[in-house]
Short mmCIF file of C-alpha atoms in Angstrom, two decimals:
data_model
loop_
_atom_site.label_atom_id
_atom_site.label_comp_id
_atom_site.label_asym_id
_atom_site.label_seq_id
_atom_site.Cartn_x
_atom_site.Cartn_y
_atom_site.Cartn_z
CA UNK G 199 -0.13 -0.08 -0.01
CA UNK G 200 1.14 3.49 -0.77
CA UNK G 201 -0.27 5.10 2.43
CA UNK G 202 -0.29 8.89 2.10
CA UNK G 203 1.42 10.35 -0.97
CA UNK G 204 2.61 14.00 -1.30
CA UNK G 205 3.73 15.88 -4.26
CA UNK G 206 6.07 17.56 -4.89
CA UNK G 207 8.89 16.45 -2.63
CA UNK G 208 10.74 19.87 -3.12
CA UNK G 209 9.83 23.11 -4.30
CA UNK G 210 11.45 26.61 -4.47
CA UNK G 211 9.07 29.64 -4.86
CA UNK G 212 9.58 33.40 -5.19
CA UNK G 213 7.88 35.70 -2.88
CA UNK G 214 4.26 36.27 -4.14
CA UNK G 215 3.96 33.08 -6.33
CA UNK G 216 1.16 30.65 -5.66
CA UNK G 217 1.38 26.83 -5.64
CA UNK G 218 -0.69 23.74 -4.57
CA UNK G 219 0.52 20.92 -2.45
CA UNK G 220 -1.09 17.62 -3.16
CA UNK G 221 -1.84 14.75 -0.77
CA UNK G 222 -3.66 11.59 -1.40
CA UNK G 223 -4.28 8.43 0.87
CA UNK G 224 -5.46 5.05 -0.16
CA UNK G 225 -6.47 3.81 3.29
CA UNK G 226 -10.08 4.72 3.16
CA UNK G 227 -9.45 7.24 6.01
CA UNK G 228 -12.10 10.00 6.82
CA UNK G 229 -9.72 12.59 8.30
CA UNK G 230 -6.85 14.32 6.71
CA UNK G 231 -4.47 17.01 8.06
CA UNK G 232 -1.85 19.53 6.90
CA UNK G 233 1.07 20.31 9.27
CA UNK G 234 4.08 22.42 9.02
CA UNK G 235 7.43 21.43 10.72
CA UNK G 236 9.87 24.16 11.75
CA UNK G 237 12.91 23.59 13.81
CA UNK G 238 12.15 23.61 17.49
CA UNK G 239 8.50 24.06 17.04
CA UNK G 240 7.31 20.56 16.48
CA UNK G 241 4.45 19.96 14.16
CA UNK G 242 1.78 22.75 14.01
CA UNK G 243 -1.54 22.11 12.51
CA UNK G 244 -2.53 24.33 9.39
CA UNK G 245 -5.89 22.89 8.43
CA UNK G 246 -7.78 19.57 8.76
CA UNK G 247 -10.68 17.95 7.23
CA UNK G 248 -12.61 15.66 9.69
CA UNK G 249 -14.59 14.18 6.73
CA UNK G 250 -15.22 14.56 3.11
CA UNK G 251 -16.94 18.04 2.59
CA UNK G 252 -15.66 19.60 5.75
CA UNK G 253 -12.47 21.59 6.46
CA UNK G 254 -11.44 23.51 9.58
CA UNK G 255 -8.61 25.69 10.60
CA UNK G 256 -5.85 24.55 12.84
CA UNK G 257 -3.35 26.41 14.86
CA UNK G 258 -1.57 28.28 12.03
CA UNK G 259 -4.15 28.77 8.95
CA UNK G 260 -3.03 32.42 7.92
CA UNK G 261 -1.81 32.45 4.31
CA UNK G 262 -3.16 28.90 3.32
CA UNK G 263 -6.21 27.54 2.01
CA UNK G 264 -7.30 23.89 1.59
CA UNK G 265 -9.63 21.87 -0.51
CA UNK G 266 -11.02 18.31 0.27
CA UNK G 267 -11.42 17.09 -3.40
CA UNK G 268 -12.85 13.88 -2.33
CA UNK G 269 -12.41 11.33 0.32
CA UNK G 270 -8.86 10.51 -0.84
CA UNK G 271 -7.41 13.87 -1.72
CA UNK G 272 -6.70 16.99 0.29
CA UNK G 273 -4.68 19.91 -1.06
CA UNK G 274 -2.96 22.73 0.58
CA UNK G 275 -2.71 26.27 -1.43
CA UNK G 276 -0.50 29.05 -0.87
CA UNK G 277 -1.99 31.92 -2.67
CA UNK G 278 0.89 34.43 -2.30
CA UNK G 279 3.99 32.73 -0.77
CA UNK G 280 6.03 34.49 1.80
CA UNK G 281 9.45 33.81 3.17
CA UNK G 282 7.79 32.97 6.51
CA UNK G 283 6.11 30.03 4.86
CA UNK G 284 9.63 28.32 4.16
CA UNK G 285 9.03 24.98 6.00
CA UNK G 286 8.52 21.24 5.62
CA UNK G 287 4.78 20.42 5.08
CA UNK G 288 3.35 17.11 6.09
CA UNK G 289 0.16 15.66 5.18
CA UNK G 290 -1.51 12.96 7.42
CA UNK G 291 -4.58 10.85 7.46
CA UNK G 292 -6.45 8.94 10.22
CA UNK G 293 -9.50 6.93 10.56
CA UNK G 294 -11.41 9.51 12.16
CA UNK G 295 -10.73 12.82 14.19
CA UNK G 296 -10.85 12.42 17.90
CA UNK G 297 -10.36 9.24 19.71
CA UNK G 298 -8.13 7.90 17.06
CA UNK G 299 -6.44 4.90 18.77
CA UNK G 300 -4.45 4.03 15.52
CA UNK G 301 -2.65 7.50 15.33
CA UNK G 302 -1.96 9.17 12.20
CA UNK G 303 -0.26 8.08 9.02
CA UNK G 304 2.08 10.59 7.52
CA UNK G 305 3.37 11.34 4.04
CA UNK G 306 7.04 11.97 3.31
CA UNK G 307 6.81 15.64 3.27
CA UNK G 308 7.35 18.72 0.97
CA UNK G 309 10.22 20.72 1.49
CA UNK G 310 9.28 24.27 0.44
CA UNK G 311 11.66 27.32 0.26
CA UNK G 312 10.33 30.80 -0.51
CA UNK G 313 12.99 33.18 -1.60
CA UNK O 174 -7.60 21.14 25.12
CA UNK O 175 -4.27 19.17 25.36
CA UNK O 176 -0.66 20.18 25.49
CA UNK O 177 2.62 18.26 25.33
CA UNK O 178 6.07 19.28 26.59
CA UNK O 179 9.20 17.48 25.63
CA UNK O 180 11.71 18.58 28.18
CA UNK O 181 14.83 18.09 26.08
CA UNK O 182 15.39 19.56 22.77
CA UNK O 183 18.58 17.46 22.05
CA UNK O 184 20.03 14.43 23.67
CA UNK O 185 23.44 13.16 22.74
CA UNK O 186 24.55 9.65 23.81
CA UNK O 187 27.13 7.19 23.14
CA UNK O 188 26.29 3.80 21.39
CA UNK O 189 25.14 1.09 23.69
CA UNK O 190 24.35 3.59 26.47
CA UNK O 191 20.77 3.81 27.95
CA UNK O 192 18.56 6.74 27.08
CA UNK O 193 15.54 8.38 28.31
CA UNK O 194 13.44 11.07 26.33
CA UNK O 195 11.07 12.86 28.60
CA UNK O 196 7.46 13.87 27.70
CA UNK O 197 4.85 15.52 30.05
CA UNK O 198 1.36 16.14 28.94
CA UNK O 199 -1.57 18.25 30.11
CA UNK O 200 -5.19 17.31 29.65
CA UNK O 201 -8.58 17.71 31.11
CA UNK O 202 -9.82 14.48 29.73
CA UNK O 203 -8.60 10.85 29.44
CA UNK O 204 -6.03 10.48 26.71
CA UNK O 205 -4.25 8.24 24.29
CA UNK O 206 -0.47 8.91 24.19
CA UNK O 207 1.94 8.25 21.18
CA UNK O 208 5.62 8.43 20.33
CA UNK O 209 6.57 9.04 16.78
CA UNK O 210 10.02 8.76 15.21
CA UNK O 211 11.30 10.73 12.21
CA UNK O 212 14.56 9.67 10.60
CA UNK O 213 16.43 12.16 8.51
CA UNK O 214 14.44 13.63 5.50
CA UNK O 215 11.68 11.23 6.15
CA UNK O 216 8.04 11.65 7.41
CA UNK O 217 6.90 10.57 10.96
CA UNK O 218 6.50 6.91 11.98
CA UNK O 219 4.46 5.59 14.69
CA UNK O 220 6.96 4.08 17.31
CA UNK O 221 4.55 3.03 20.09
CA UNK O 222 1.13 4.02 21.84
CA UNK O 223 -0.54 3.82 25.05
CA UNK O 224 -4.32 3.30 24.85
CA UNK O 225 -5.30 1.37 27.97
CA UNK O 226 -4.25 -1.38 30.19
CA UNK O 227 -0.55 -2.04 31.13
CA UNK O 228 1.24 1.25 31.70
CA UNK O 229 4.34 -0.12 30.05
CA UNK O 230 4.29 -0.40 26.32
CA UNK O 231 6.97 -1.60 24.04
CA UNK O 232 8.01 -1.09 20.30
CA UNK O 233 9.48 -3.91 18.10
CA UNK O 234 12.97 -2.20 18.11
CA UNK O 235 13.57 -2.22 21.98
CA UNK O 236 12.10 1.08 22.89
CA UNK O 237 9.62 1.29 25.72
CA UNK O 238 7.48 3.99 27.43
CA UNK O 239 5.64 4.06 30.67
CA UNK O 240 2.45 6.03 31.33
CA UNK O 241 2.29 7.66 34.67
CA UNK O 242 -0.97 9.30 35.22
CA UNK O 243 -0.22 10.93 38.47
CA UNK O 244 2.83 12.70 37.06
CA UNK O 245 1.18 13.13 33.65
CA UNK O 246 4.32 11.75 31.90
CA UNK O 247 4.91 9.26 29.15
CA UNK O 248 8.85 8.99 29.08
CA UNK O 249 10.45 6.96 26.27
CA UNK O 250 13.46 4.67 27.30
CA UNK O 251 15.89 2.26 25.51
CA UNK O 252 18.44 0.38 27.75
CA UNK O 253 21.05 0.28 24.84
CA UNK O 254 21.01 2.53 21.91
CA UNK O 255 22.42 2.02 18.34
CA UNK O 256 23.75 4.44 15.77
CA UNK O 257 20.53 3.74 13.83
CA UNK O 258 18.44 5.10 16.48
CA UNK O 259 19.61 8.66 15.56
CA UNK O 260 16.47 10.57 14.68
CA UNK O 261 13.89 13.10 15.97
CA UNK O 262 11.39 11.74 18.42
CA UNK O 263 7.93 13.29 18.98
CA UNK O 264 5.48 12.84 21.77
CA UNK O 265 1.84 13.25 21.00
CA UNK O 266 -1.56 13.18 22.82
CA UNK O 267 -5.04 12.92 21.77
CA UNK O 268 -8.46 12.81 23.82
CA UNK O 269 -9.97 9.34 23.96
CA UNK O 270 -13.40 10.57 22.79
CA UNK O 271 -12.57 13.84 20.95
CA UNK O 272 -9.58 15.97 20.01
CA UNK O 273 -6.86 16.04 17.34
CA UNK O 274 -3.38 14.72 17.92
CA UNK O 275 -1.17 17.32 19.53
CA UNK O 276 2.54 17.10 19.21
CA UNK O 277 5.40 18.07 21.32
CA UNK O 278 8.32 20.12 20.02
CA UNK O 279 10.45 17.09 19.38
CA UNK O 280 13.69 15.62 20.82
CA UNK O 281 16.68 15.17 18.60
CA UNK O 282 18.48 12.01 19.75
CA UNK O 283 22.07 11.72 18.37
CA UNK O 284 23.95 8.48 19.01
CA UNK O 285 27.73 8.71 18.87
CA UNK O 286 30.10 5.85 18.25
#
């Protein structure tokens, strides 16, 4: 099984450019998440989707938008990239949001640099 | 709401030495507890979890963690580390009935030969 697949793996953007990070899972999970990882700050939740058709803000949503395209796919969009958005982005999925005893399954990450 | 504090940002040890990575959590409800490991340039992988029952849980590669409810801790230990254990380790908590997974800041374990 592929699990959670993220594309692209690496990306360099100029300030002000836009881009979409793609995420797909093949585990029939209901919930999906976007995190950013910065040194010394752990993982911070950007947005999540508890189920198909719903999305909610996490801890650090400013500057991002998301789309839950279907049960499998959850994309993250940067409309106007800023250097502060330089980070490693992880997509994750789980059977459900809340009381999830199986934990999350993570993708391998997208390393984004904004210059 | 929950929060997680990992007390050490970096832990250097020599190969075959014991190690403990400390994790404290705060929650107003009963929780599930997790440790994840992230090897260089990879995503996070579930290492072990505490759901209920025995307070001591083990992973397949020799790590163990003990849930201490009175001290709200879930420290990770290994009696003898290997070079291959070099990675970043994250403690995480979620509510049993509701609540998303909340992560600690991470502890970088570096094993020296």
